[in-house]
Each structure stands twice: as C-alpha cells, then as structure tokens.
C-alpha cells in the first residue's frame, strides 16, 4: 500500500507512534509518505520506502494567524496525486482529520478517491476537545473519517461521552518494537547516574501540567527518605524550569538530574529500576509502555487508559491521581528487595509483549485494507 501519514512531528507520544508506525509499515514493504511541518524527531534516516514532505506556511502579512490547515490540505492533495497514495492515516482529529477531509473533497471533485483513517490520541479528545469551541469540527471530522481508531478503551469511551459521535471507533493500542530494547549497556548508565548502587527512578514526559511532575518529585522525596535513590527526569516543557529550580534549592537536589529531551530515551530507561507516571489524565501512556519494554516496572496514577497498560500487581502498581503517599508506598513495595523488583521487572516485560508491533501493526493494516476496498 502507498500510505500518507500526517502527525505532529514532536517528541509527543502521538508523533512517536506515527513515526514508528511508518518505520514498521515500510519494513513490511509498504511505501510511506510523512507529510508535516517538520521532519518527525524519531524519523530514522530515510530509505527508499519512507519519504518526507514538508508543509511550509509562508508568513503573509495580511493574516494575523497563518492558515496551516489549508496549506496542509493543499499539500495532501499534491502528494496524494503525485505519489498515487492509497490512503491517508492522520493522527489527531484537529487539524489533521479536518485537513484530510478538505483534501478528500478536493480530490473527489477531480475524480480521485482518497480515504483517510483518523487516530485519536488523547489530548485532542480529553483536553482540547473539552473546549466547546472545537466540538463541532472534531465531531464532524471524526464522523467523516473512513475509519477511526482510539489508543485505548478509555479514550473510546471519552470520545463517545464528549462528542456527537455515533460511528464505530476501533481500539488500536500504542505499540513497541520489543526487539529494539536490550539491557546490554546498563552498567555504564548505572555507573553514571547511580554510582553507589542507589535505586534509580525515572520519569519521561513533556512536563505539561497534566503530567503532574511535582507529584513525581514528591514521591521521590518520600522514597529517598527510606532508601538510597536517584531520580532522572527526561523531557522538557512548560513546568520544567520551575521544578528544576525547586529541586536545585532542596536538600535532595543533588539526587535529581534533568536530562532534557532524548531522541532514544530507552538508552537510559534500560538501566532504571522504576518508572513514575503521575498524570492527571493519560489516554494510554506510551512512556510507561516503553519503560515496561525495557523491563522497568511502573508506579502510576489510575487514570484514563493507564490501567489497560500497567497491570496492577504485575507490571507495577496504581493509585488515585495525586495520592503521593500511596504512590511512594507502592514504589517502596517494588523497590524494597531484589526478589520483588525482579518479579515486577519480569511482569513489566511480559505485559509489554501484549503491545508488540507484530501484534498491533496487523490491526492497522487490516483497517487500511478495509477502507481501500470499501471504494472498489
Ligand atoms: O502525553 C502527551 O502529552 C503527548 C500526547 C500526544 O498527543 O502526543 O500523548 C498522547 O498520545 C500518546 C500516544 O497515543 C499516548 O500514549 C498518551 O497517553 C497521550 N497523552 C495524554 O493522554 C495526556
């Protein structure tokens, strides 16, 4: 198949899923065209079957706001015609599904059929979507898509609850390429960040308020009071500066390191003992899944799709959002002795295998085939 992928090209989970999906499709012989405003950060060197088309918005002095969505629609028309795309797979309802709908209508007027599959990732539904000003466009774009997927059962429920949507939504979870993770380099990382055998805790996010990174620090404080421990904070975003400054001024500041954005976070994750995910809402929690794929158990909040990923008592432990006492008790339970930690490590890896790319990719391929064949 010849597939166009539209996504946000950033470190966010939706961009990572879209990019890894493109790689996996190309590895199976499909031809993939990424169409977005910047080369996706996880896009590895392009080979003959993965292509990238940049959407450039000129700065027109007449407009207060530059019309990205319209430029994207035009680009989609252009790439679809020239590259003879069979379908588009767009990640996020707005602006990507609405831009795809516009492109579809333009092509239809020229006698060309271009179906599109929309994947809902969460922020478009749980946060942006609750802003009533977007509701009509999001509901319409979802209804008009040729197929719609959501990354968890929880997100599917949220979509039906918050939008005027009646159509079928398929749940296709986030995935990992299990074979990609190896624990071979752990000694170097541990020597660097936990040189005296401390337990190594880690959190990866975009430091948006929804991630509640303050809770991560609170949990760490409580764990460190009971055992030697270090905390690695990976990623960057609006809350980082404030939290980093607070950590530097605290008595445990020397035990917390901010590593910024890492293109390959698993290089560090493989050496860690526990992943903390304290989010207010989380439609899936790809960062937690990536940790589990590295054999790292997860202490998380019990919100959105996280219980579908982090199985309580097996891959980690869950507690209510904001309950940092329960979370630190959970962390201490897992980290308390080597045998328990080893059991949770094993559980994390086993659970991560449920989301291996070889299980999830065929779900997308089947859907693509279905929407293409619906027009023949
Ligand atoms: O987590 C973020 O803030 C980034 C966000 C995004 O839209 O890129 O991630 C969302 O999509 C990921 C991939 O499907 C999910 O794993 C994340 O759970 C989801 N984030 C939220 O729901 C907050």
XYZ file of C-alpha atoms and ligand atoms in Angstrom:
399
model
C 0.000 0.000 0.000
C 1.035 3.624 -0.532
C 0.264 5.413 2.724
C 0.419 9.105 3.673
C 0.978 9.761 7.393
C 0.126 13.121 8.965
C 1.223 13.757 12.545
C 2.744 16.239 14.958
C 6.461 15.705 14.393
C 7.487 16.375 18.016
C 8.605 14.235 20.978
C 4.935 13.737 21.983
C 3.544 10.209 22.076
C 1.327 10.666 19.016
C 4.306 11.713 16.887
C 6.347 8.789 18.190
C 3.552 6.290 17.467
C 3.025 7.719 13.959
C 6.742 7.648 13.179
C 7.336 4.129 14.478
C 4.233 3.011 12.601
C 5.740 4.447 9.410
C 9.002 2.577 10.014
C 7.168 -0.682 10.724
C 4.950 -0.333 7.625
C 7.977 0.384 5.447
C 9.745 -2.666 6.883
C 6.774 -4.742 5.717
C 7.065 -3.429 2.173
C 4.583 -0.538 2.188
C 5.568 2.867 0.839
C 5.163 5.621 3.442
C 4.993 9.387 2.950
C 5.177 11.616 6.045
C 3.500 14.975 5.459
C 4.079 17.513 8.220
C 5.734 20.841 9.038
C 8.994 19.394 10.303
C 10.824 16.100 9.988
C 9.497 13.877 12.832
C 12.119 13.668 15.596
C 12.142 9.878 15.675
C 12.324 9.501 11.887
C 15.451 7.492 11.201
C 17.457 8.024 8.032
C 15.093 7.853 5.111
C 15.424 4.927 2.779
C 13.660 4.199 -0.487
C 10.310 3.409 1.139
C 9.994 6.260 3.659
C 9.571 9.796 2.344
C 9.101 13.158 3.991
C 7.205 16.157 2.592
C 7.456 19.444 4.433
C 4.406 21.664 4.794
C 5.643 25.245 4.591
C 3.429 28.097 5.692
C 4.579 31.447 4.317
C 4.247 34.448 6.571
C 1.520 36.511 4.893
C 1.393 39.980 6.485
C -2.317 40.183 5.701
C -3.179 37.381 8.161
C -2.952 37.627 11.926
C -2.932 33.803 12.022
C -1.222 31.746 9.336
C -3.538 29.146 7.741
C -1.578 25.932 8.447
C -4.575 23.662 7.971
C -5.275 24.982 4.477
C -1.653 24.702 3.399
C -1.662 21.146 4.764
C -4.821 20.295 2.777
C -3.221 21.594 -0.424
C -0.062 19.592 0.293
C -2.111 16.456 0.902
C -3.820 16.903 -2.463
C -0.471 17.399 -4.165
C 1.273 14.410 -2.537
C -1.755 12.127 -2.932
C -1.944 12.842 -6.675
C 1.750 12.743 -7.437
C 2.613 9.751 -5.232
C -0.638 7.927 -6.011
C -1.486 7.384 -2.349
C -3.996 4.668 -1.493
C -4.958 6.330 1.773
C -4.041 8.813 4.492
C -3.551 7.953 8.149
C -3.921 11.123 10.212
C -3.010 11.386 13.881
C -5.224 13.826 15.812
C -8.708 14.983 14.890
C -7.735 18.635 14.631
C -6.259 19.916 12.498
C -5.247 16.715 10.731
C -8.567 14.922 10.176
C -10.282 18.151 9.191
C -7.440 18.933 6.727
C -7.702 15.390 5.332
C -11.451 15.827 4.871
C -10.853 19.022 2.865
C -8.199 17.249 0.728
C -10.574 14.338 0.186
C -13.310 16.628 -1.110
C -10.934 18.470 -3.458
C -9.697 15.172 -4.907
C -13.226 13.830 -5.196
C -14.076 16.820 -7.414
C -11.242 15.637 -9.654
C -12.477 12.050 -9.727
C -9.850 10.709 -7.285
C -10.763 8.724 -4.180
C -8.600 9.195 -1.062
C -9.910 7.505 2.099
C -8.483 8.545 5.461
C -8.097 6.803 8.805
C -8.064 9.020 11.898
C -6.318 8.003 15.123
C -7.356 9.760 18.329
C -4.512 10.017 20.825
C -5.999 11.772 23.794
C -5.021 15.384 24.038
C -7.344 16.126 21.106
C -10.223 14.495 22.976
C -9.583 14.782 26.702
C -8.156 18.305 26.829
C -8.565 20.283 23.601
C -11.825 18.558 22.862
C -13.460 19.766 26.025
C -13.055 23.317 24.785
C -16.548 23.740 23.318
C -15.236 25.964 20.530
C -13.643 22.932 18.854
C -16.509 20.485 19.384
C -18.327 20.887 16.031
C -15.139 20.473 13.978
C -13.866 17.499 15.979
C -17.225 15.682 15.901
C -17.571 16.329 12.166
C -14.008 15.243 11.325
C -14.466 12.023 13.315
C -17.799 11.256 11.666
C -16.428 11.902 8.165
C -13.286 9.754 8.554
C -13.381 6.466 6.658
C -12.244 4.712 9.831
C -11.415 5.915 13.330
C -9.151 4.393 15.951
C -8.555 5.318 19.595
C -5.494 4.224 21.545
C -7.441 2.752 24.488
C -10.908 1.640 25.558
C -10.901 4.571 27.950
C -10.308 7.080 25.143
C -13.025 5.452 23.069
C -15.485 5.927 25.978
C -14.365 9.545 26.453
C -14.906 10.267 22.765
C -18.476 8.975 22.826
C -19.104 10.873 26.047
C -17.796 14.276 24.942
C -18.588 14.420 21.232
C -21.562 13.953 18.969
C -20.137 10.778 17.551
C -22.122 7.648 16.753
C -19.830 5.812 14.350
C -17.660 2.814 15.190
C -14.324 3.500 16.876
C -11.709 0.721 16.767
C -9.304 0.435 19.674
C -5.743 0.030 18.398
C -3.296 0.484 21.265
C 0.138 2.095 21.235
C 2.905 -0.372 20.494
C 6.623 -1.012 20.983
C 9.207 -2.929 18.987
C 10.247 -5.286 21.775
C 13.354 -6.475 19.913
C 14.677 -2.924 19.855
C 15.339 -2.887 23.621
C 18.423 -4.519 25.025
C 19.830 -4.280 28.540
C 23.423 -4.575 27.320
C 24.593 -1.065 28.218
C 23.127 -0.793 31.714
C 26.429 -0.837 33.635
C 27.690 2.388 32.029
C 24.418 4.218 32.680
C 24.198 2.994 36.281
C 27.806 3.975 36.933
C 26.976 7.461 35.684
C 23.694 8.088 37.493
C 23.609 5.694 40.460
C 27.291 5.029 41.164
C 26.756 3.731 44.708
C 24.107 1.182 43.906
C 21.176 3.520 44.590
C 17.735 2.632 43.228
C 17.228 4.573 40.008
C 13.786 6.129 39.465
C 12.815 7.768 36.201
C 10.068 9.858 34.601
C 9.701 10.838 30.940
C 7.231 13.460 29.745
C 6.700 16.813 28.097
C 6.375 18.475 31.533
C 2.884 19.776 30.839
C 0.729 20.450 33.947
C -1.368 17.355 33.057
C 1.694 15.194 33.880
C 1.823 16.434 37.490
C 5.620 16.268 37.588
C 5.507 17.869 41.075
C 3.963 14.586 42.237
C 6.906 12.676 40.733
C 9.264 14.761 42.860
C 7.062 14.311 45.970
C 7.057 10.533 45.508
C 10.817 10.540 45.038
C 11.316 12.615 48.209
C 9.423 10.020 50.233
C 11.285 7.080 48.674
C 14.665 8.713 49.188
C 13.848 9.243 52.869
C 13.685 5.431 53.218
C 16.406 4.189 50.860
C 19.333 5.470 48.780
C 17.795 6.597 45.494
C 18.298 8.856 42.494
C 15.751 10.380 40.124
C 16.176 11.028 36.406
C 13.756 13.427 34.722
C 13.733 13.129 30.937
C 11.987 15.562 28.579
C 11.194 19.233 28.590
C 8.183 21.522 28.665
C 6.344 24.306 30.489
C 6.847 23.046 34.081
C 10.487 22.032 33.810
C 12.181 25.304 34.747
C 10.063 25.822 37.872
C 10.540 22.246 39.070
C 14.247 22.189 38.265
C 14.772 25.407 40.233
C 12.814 23.990 43.200
C 14.838 20.755 43.119
C 18.142 22.651 42.987
C 17.135 24.562 46.127
C 16.028 21.454 48.030
C 18.210 19.289 50.253
C 17.803 16.348 47.854
C 18.650 18.422 44.736
C 21.899 16.527 44.182
C 19.938 13.316 43.738
C 17.767 14.597 40.888
C 19.068 15.015 37.355
C 17.246 16.648 34.452
C 18.378 15.102 31.178
C 16.217 17.134 28.764
C 14.812 15.718 25.545
C 16.374 12.436 24.470
C 15.759 11.027 20.995
C 16.331 7.491 22.274
C 15.123 7.520 25.918
C 15.376 3.734 26.140
C 19.192 4.075 26.175
C 18.707 5.374 29.748
C 15.458 3.586 30.630
C 17.043 0.138 30.386
C 19.237 0.927 33.383
C 16.416 2.192 35.624
C 14.543 0.401 38.416
C 11.184 2.167 38.443
C 9.173 4.446 36.162
C 6.850 7.043 37.706
C 3.794 8.287 35.811
C 1.624 10.585 37.901
C -0.611 12.106 35.194
C -3.982 13.720 35.810
C -5.247 12.141 32.561
C -3.455 9.783 30.218
C -5.213 8.138 27.321
C -2.630 5.363 27.084
C 0.813 6.210 28.496
C 3.320 5.310 25.793
C 6.202 6.436 28.004
C 5.193 3.831 30.600
C 4.933 1.133 27.932
C 8.417 1.971 26.649
C 9.732 1.619 30.202
C 7.967 -1.734 30.596
C 9.506 -2.919 27.320
C 12.874 -2.209 28.960
C 11.867 -4.400 31.914
C 11.179 -1.403 34.165
C 8.085 -1.618 36.422
C 5.701 1.331 36.674
C 4.112 3.163 39.594
C 1.333 5.208 38.072
C -1.875 7.035 38.711
C -5.033 5.114 37.999
C -6.397 7.297 35.229
C -7.679 7.030 31.657
C -6.017 4.199 29.774
C -3.148 3.599 32.223
C -4.802 0.564 33.886
C -5.050 -1.013 30.411
C -1.260 -0.788 30.104
C 0.130 -1.026 33.637
C -1.420 -4.159 35.134
C -1.821 -3.665 38.868
C 0.329 -6.103 40.855
C 2.032 -7.470 37.730
C 3.875 -4.756 35.769
C 3.590 -2.218 38.582
C 1.109 -0.633 40.967
C -1.604 2.008 40.594
C -3.220 4.533 42.908
C -5.521 7.559 42.627
C -4.310 10.740 40.941
C -2.456 12.970 43.413
C -2.136 10.345 46.167
C 1.636 10.699 46.538
C 1.647 8.780 49.842
C 0.114 5.716 48.188
C 2.437 6.076 45.209
C 5.536 6.241 47.367
C 4.328 3.255 49.418
C 3.886 1.399 46.110
C 7.359 2.413 44.968
C 8.874 1.193 48.244
C 6.974 -2.089 47.934
C 8.506 -2.742 44.491
C 11.989 -1.463 45.286
C 12.161 -2.897 48.816
C 14.011 -6.104 47.957
C 15.736 -7.534 44.896
C 13.425 -10.536 44.547
C 10.283 -8.373 44.430
C 11.912 -5.986 41.983
C 12.942 -8.888 39.747
C 9.366 -10.214 39.802
C 7.952 -6.841 38.756
C 10.644 -6.444 36.100
C 9.602 -9.771 34.612
C 5.932 -8.764 34.843
C 6.627 -5.444 33.097
C 8.323 -7.172 30.190
C 5.616 -9.807 29.867
C 2.863 -7.174 29.852
C 4.763 -5.028 27.316
C 4.791 -8.004 24.937
C 0.996 -7.682 24.632
C 1.723 -4.466 22.730
C 4.475 -5.699 20.463
C 4.467 -4.165 16.996
C 3.916 -7.592 15.449
C 0.554 -7.801 17.230
C -0.574 -4.210 16.663
C 0.610 -3.474 13.111
C -1.743 -6.050 11.510
C -4.703 -4.233 13.130
C -3.820 -1.049 11.247
C -3.107 -2.950 8.031
C -6.495 -4.694 8.195
C -8.226 -1.356 8.660
C -6.339 0.203 5.742
C -7.345 -2.712 3.518
C -10.953 -2.382 4.628
C -11.218 1.349 3.822
C -9.437 0.954 0.471
C -11.624 -1.978 -0.559
C -14.802 -0.146 0.505
C -14.306 2.101 -2.542
C -13.703 -0.597 -5.123
O 1.429 12.752 26.553
C 1.439 13.802 25.926
O 1.281 14.870 26.479
C 1.634 13.783 24.433
C 0.412 13.238 23.784
C 0.399 13.447 22.291
O -0.679 13.775 21.836
O 1.390 13.254 21.607
O 0.307 11.844 24.073
C -0.970 11.269 23.914
O -0.826 10.277 22.897
C 0.040 9.190 23.239
C 0.139 8.275 22.018
O -1.089 7.736 21.678
C -0.496 8.467 24.477
O 0.347 7.392 24.814
C -0.554 9.464 25.639
O -1.148 8.820 26.749
C -1.412 10.662 25.252
N -1.306 11.690 26.279
C -2.340 12.026 27.068
O -3.421 11.482 27.004
C -2.066 13.093 28.072
